[in-house]
mmCIF file of C-alpha atoms in Angstrom:
data_model
loop_
_atom_site.group_PDB
_atom_site.id
_atom_site.type_symbol
_atom_site.label_atom_id
_atom_site.label_comp_id
_atom_site.label_asym_id
_atom_site.label_seq_id
_atom_site.Cartn_x
_atom_site.Cartn_y
_atom_site.Cartn_z
ATOM 1 C CA MET A 1 0.016 -0.006 0.039
ATOM 2 C CA ILE A 2 1.313 3.519 -0.877
ATOM 3 C CA ILE A 3 0.810 5.999 1.889
ATOM 4 C CA LYS A 4 1.844 9.652 1.422
ATOM 5 C CA ALA A 5 0.993 13.192 2.457
ATOM 6 C CA ILE A 6 0.445 15.515 -0.511
ATOM 7 C CA SER A 7 -0.108 19.257 -0.761
ATOM 8 C CA MET A 8 -3.665 19.440 -2.216
ATOM 9 C CA ASP A 9 -7.162 20.618 -1.611
ATOM 10 C CA ILE A 10 -9.118 17.520 -0.770
ATOM 11 C CA THR A 11 -12.072 18.746 -2.667
ATOM 12 C CA LYS A 12 -10.011 18.951 -5.847
ATOM 13 C CA ILE A 13 -8.245 15.582 -5.640
ATOM 14 C CA GLY A 14 -10.861 14.328 -8.153
ATOM 15 C CA SER A 15 -10.890 10.893 -9.670
ATOM 16 C CA MET A 16 -7.335 10.338 -8.335
ATOM 17 C CA VAL A 17 -9.154 8.570 -5.437
ATOM 18 C CA ASP A 18 -12.222 6.573 -4.992
ATOM 19 C CA ALA A 19 -13.236 8.349 -1.774
ATOM 20 C CA ILE A 20 -12.400 11.430 0.306
ATOM 21 C CA VAL A 21 -12.819 11.603 4.050
ATOM 22 C CA ASN A 22 -14.743 14.416 5.651
ATOM 23 C CA ALA A 23 -13.721 15.465 9.117
ATOM 24 C CA ALA A 24 -17.226 16.182 10.141
ATOM 25 C CA ASN A 25 -19.096 17.285 13.221
ATOM 26 C CA GLU A 26 -21.492 14.986 15.016
ATOM 27 C CA SER A 27 -24.568 16.290 13.040
ATOM 28 C CA LEU A 28 -22.954 15.589 9.522
ATOM 29 C CA LEU A 29 -24.871 18.642 8.303
ATOM 30 C CA GLY A 30 -21.886 20.756 7.356
ATOM 31 C CA GLY A 31 -19.742 23.100 9.322
ATOM 32 C CA VAL A 32 -16.474 25.028 8.946
ATOM 33 C CA GLY A 33 -13.033 24.026 7.582
ATOM 34 C CA VAL A 34 -12.821 20.819 5.649
ATOM 35 C CA ASP A 35 -16.436 19.899 6.519
ATOM 36 C CA GLY A 36 -17.838 23.105 5.083
ATOM 37 C CA ALA A 37 -15.561 22.955 1.954
ATOM 38 C CA ILE A 38 -16.658 19.415 1.181
ATOM 39 C CA HIS A 39 -20.344 20.234 1.598
ATOM 40 C CA ARG A 40 -20.105 23.305 -0.600
ATOM 41 C CA ALA A 41 -18.190 21.347 -3.288
ATOM 42 C CA ALA A 42 -20.434 18.314 -3.258
ATOM 43 C CA GLY A 43 -23.618 20.405 -3.432
ATOM 44 C CA PRO A 44 -26.961 20.392 -1.639
ATOM 45 C CA GLU A 45 -27.651 16.722 -2.363
ATOM 46 C CA LEU A 46 -24.941 15.797 0.149
ATOM 47 C CA LEU A 47 -26.821 17.629 2.862
ATOM 48 C CA GLU A 48 -29.978 15.805 2.024
ATOM 49 C CA GLU A 49 -28.284 12.332 2.231
ATOM 50 C CA CYS A 50 -26.524 13.290 5.431
ATOM 51 C CA ARG A 51 -29.871 14.206 7.080
ATOM 52 C CA LYS A 52 -30.951 10.613 6.650
ATOM 53 C CA LEU A 53 -27.774 9.314 8.444
ATOM 54 C CA HIS A 54 -28.929 10.860 11.741
ATOM 55 C CA GLY A 55 -25.492 11.989 12.744
ATOM 56 C CA CYS A 56 -22.316 10.193 13.662
ATOM 57 C CA LYS A 57 -20.541 9.586 16.923
ATOM 58 C CA PRO A 58 -16.794 10.430 17.446
ATOM 59 C CA GLY A 59 -14.630 7.649 16.050
ATOM 60 C CA GLU A 60 -17.325 6.251 13.764
ATOM 61 C CA ALA A 61 -17.482 6.505 10.042
ATOM 62 C CA LYS A 62 -20.366 6.663 7.516
ATOM 63 C CA ALA A 63 -20.346 6.804 3.756
ATOM 64 C CA THR A 64 -22.401 8.887 1.247
ATOM 65 C CA LYS A 65 -22.233 9.434 -2.530
ATOM 66 C CA ALA A 66 -19.844 12.260 -3.535
ATOM 67 C CA TYR A 67 -22.448 14.062 -5.793
ATOM 68 C CA ARG A 68 -20.697 17.012 -7.556
ATOM 69 C CA LEU A 69 -17.211 15.765 -6.674
ATOM 70 C CA ASP A 70 -15.333 13.493 -8.983
ATOM 71 C CA ASN A 71 -14.938 10.770 -6.378
ATOM 72 C CA LYS A 72 -17.294 7.798 -5.852
ATOM 73 C CA TYR A 73 -17.810 8.406 -2.126
ATOM 74 C CA ILE A 74 -17.340 10.639 0.806
ATOM 75 C CA ILE A 75 -16.569 8.870 4.112
ATOM 76 C CA HIS A 76 -17.591 11.007 7.053
ATOM 77 C CA THR A 77 -15.922 10.614 10.441
ATOM 78 C CA VAL A 78 -16.072 12.615 13.553
ATOM 79 C CA GLY A 79 -12.713 13.208 15.329
ATOM 80 C CA PRO A 80 -12.116 13.906 18.953
ATOM 81 C CA ARG A 81 -12.132 17.292 20.551
ATOM 82 C CA TYR A 82 -8.688 17.149 21.961
ATOM 83 C CA TYR A 83 -9.300 18.977 25.272
ATOM 84 C CA SER A 84 -12.604 17.353 26.130
ATOM 85 C CA ASP A 85 -12.412 13.784 24.856
ATOM 86 C CA PRO A 86 -11.140 11.609 27.734
ATOM 87 C CA THR A 87 -9.283 9.306 25.209
ATOM 88 C CA PRO A 88 -8.464 11.527 22.207
ATOM 89 C CA ALA A 89 -5.741 9.157 20.783
ATOM 90 C CA GLU A 90 -8.152 6.106 20.929
ATOM 91 C CA THR A 91 -10.970 8.171 19.298
ATOM 92 C CA LEU A 92 -8.623 9.501 16.505
ATOM 93 C CA ALA A 93 -7.308 5.967 15.817
ATOM 94 C CA ASN A 94 -10.864 4.687 15.488
ATOM 95 C CA CYS A 95 -11.587 7.377 12.942
ATOM 96 C CA TYR A 96 -8.811 6.251 10.697
ATOM 97 C CA LEU A 97 -9.421 2.527 11.251
ATOM 98 C CA ASN A 98 -13.177 2.829 10.682
ATOM 99 C CA CYS A 99 -12.655 4.886 7.548
ATOM 100 C CA LEU A 100 -10.238 2.254 6.193
ATOM 101 C CA ARG A 101 -12.519 -0.635 7.038
ATOM 102 C CA LEU A 102 -15.519 1.116 5.407
ATOM 103 C CA ALA A 103 -13.396 1.736 2.240
ATOM 104 C CA ASP A 104 -12.560 -1.915 2.180
ATOM 105 C CA GLU A 105 -16.194 -2.892 2.581
ATOM 106 C CA LEU A 106 -17.053 -0.648 -0.345
ATOM 107 C CA GLY A 107 -14.312 -2.327 -2.400
ATOM 108 C CA LEU A 108 -12.352 0.880 -2.830
ATOM 109 C CA GLU A 109 -8.732 1.092 -3.968
ATOM 110 C CA SER A 110 -7.813 4.553 -2.954
ATOM 111 C CA ILE A 111 -8.811 7.107 -0.233
ATOM 112 C CA ALA A 112 -7.736 10.604 0.786
ATOM 113 C CA PHE A 113 -7.866 11.900 4.343
ATOM 114 C CA PRO A 114 -7.582 15.446 5.714
ATOM 115 C CA SER A 115 -5.751 15.988 8.957
ATOM 116 C CA ILE A 116 -8.537 14.870 11.304
ATOM 117 C CA SER A 117 -9.166 16.940 14.460
ATOM 118 C CA THR A 118 -6.153 19.189 14.043
ATOM 119 C CA GLY A 119 -8.189 22.320 13.155
ATOM 120 C CA ILE A 120 -10.917 23.685 15.389
ATOM 121 C CA PHE A 121 -10.988 20.420 17.467
ATOM 122 C CA GLY A 122 -7.455 21.345 18.711
ATOM 123 C CA TYR A 123 -5.476 18.122 18.268
ATOM 124 C CA PRO A 124 -1.754 18.868 18.142
ATOM 125 C CA ILE A 125 -0.491 17.985 14.594
ATOM 126 C CA ASP A 126 2.598 16.039 15.786
ATOM 127 C CA GLU A 127 0.539 13.804 17.991
ATOM 128 C CA ALA A 128 -2.247 13.361 15.436
ATOM 129 C CA ALA A 129 0.285 12.406 12.657
ATOM 130 C CA LYS A 130 1.781 9.624 14.850
ATOM 131 C CA VAL A 131 -1.815 8.276 15.629
ATOM 132 C CA CYS A 132 -2.622 8.329 11.901
ATOM 133 C CA ALA A 133 0.660 6.742 10.849
ATOM 134 C CA LYS A 134 0.291 3.913 13.331
ATOM 135 C CA VAL A 135 -3.179 2.981 12.202
ATOM 136 C CA VAL A 136 -2.817 3.549 8.541
ATOM 137 C CA CYS A 137 0.658 1.876 8.211
ATOM 138 C CA GLU A 138 -0.296 -1.134 10.276
ATOM 139 C CA TYR A 139 -3.651 -1.669 8.484
ATOM 140 C CA LYS A 140 -3.891 -4.737 6.348
ATOM 141 C CA PRO A 141 -6.110 -3.802 3.468
ATOM 142 C CA LYS A 142 -8.354 -6.109 1.354
ATOM 143 C CA LYS A 143 -8.283 -3.926 -1.732
ATOM 144 C CA LEU A 144 -6.912 -0.480 -0.830
ATOM 145 C CA LYS A 145 -3.716 0.361 -2.590
ATOM 146 C CA TYR A 146 -3.373 4.122 -2.085
ATOM 147 C CA VAL A 147 -3.779 6.307 0.980
ATOM 148 C CA TYR A 148 -3.177 10.016 0.795
ATOM 149 C CA MET A 149 -3.216 12.718 3.432
ATOM 150 C CA CYS A 150 -4.380 15.926 1.673
ATOM 151 C CA ILE A 151 -2.763 18.830 3.404
ATOM 152 C CA LEU A 152 -3.734 22.291 2.155
ATOM 153 C CA ASN A 153 -1.039 24.869 1.778
ATOM 154 C CA ASP A 154 0.952 23.830 4.811
ATOM 155 C CA GLU A 155 4.364 22.276 3.955
ATOM 156 C CA ARG A 156 5.217 21.814 7.613
ATOM 157 C CA SER A 157 2.194 19.571 8.281
ATOM 158 C CA GLU A 158 2.841 17.705 5.032
ATOM 159 C CA ALA A 159 6.370 16.995 6.269
ATOM 160 C CA ILE A 160 5.213 15.971 9.691
ATOM 161 C CA TYR A 161 2.794 13.340 8.223
ATOM 162 C CA ASN A 162 5.422 12.027 5.710
ATOM 163 C CA LYS A 163 7.980 11.753 8.562
ATOM 164 C CA ALA A 164 5.450 9.815 10.682
ATOM 165 C CA PHE A 165 4.688 7.463 7.663
ATOM 166 C CA SER A 166 8.482 6.999 7.009
ATOM 167 C CA GLU A 167 9.085 6.084 10.614
ATOM 168 C CA TYR A 168 6.878 3.008 9.990
ATOM 169 C CA ASN A 169 8.900 2.246 6.768
ATOM 170 C CA TYR A 170 5.878 2.435 4.538
ATOM 171 C CA LEU A 171 6.456 5.566 2.645
ATOM 172 C CA ASN A 172 7.025 4.825 -1.114
ATOM 173 C CA ASN A 173 8.461 7.656 -3.237
#
């Protein structure tokens, strides 16, 4: 499996991946940051489908169609709020693991993640990257071949994720 952080707007990665991951809030009805950008890019049909999902608990993952995006699916997950979740590392690990499992259940070969919980949810990027790398690099996929971390306009964060991946000896150039 190829695992790599790249500098790209996750809403513009297009058909390069089968699914993108939305770092959502519990309602799944849109918000700020990545969540808002994905909802705006996918169009109002995404909001309609998300209403039928009745929310999502932290650490869980749910899939929808991608609508106006060029991907097949959007996988929504709710990350931990770093300063109020009693076990933020466990919750964050579950986000990545459940997204990967759902991608496999859907028969996908590629997925792109944002940096889950490192925005308004306050998770320190260095810690988040280590949690992500451990889960993603140790995951044994059924069909997944490519996992990307889409980091928007932040070379430092991109480097932090790639370093975390390389520490697990899985980074392929």
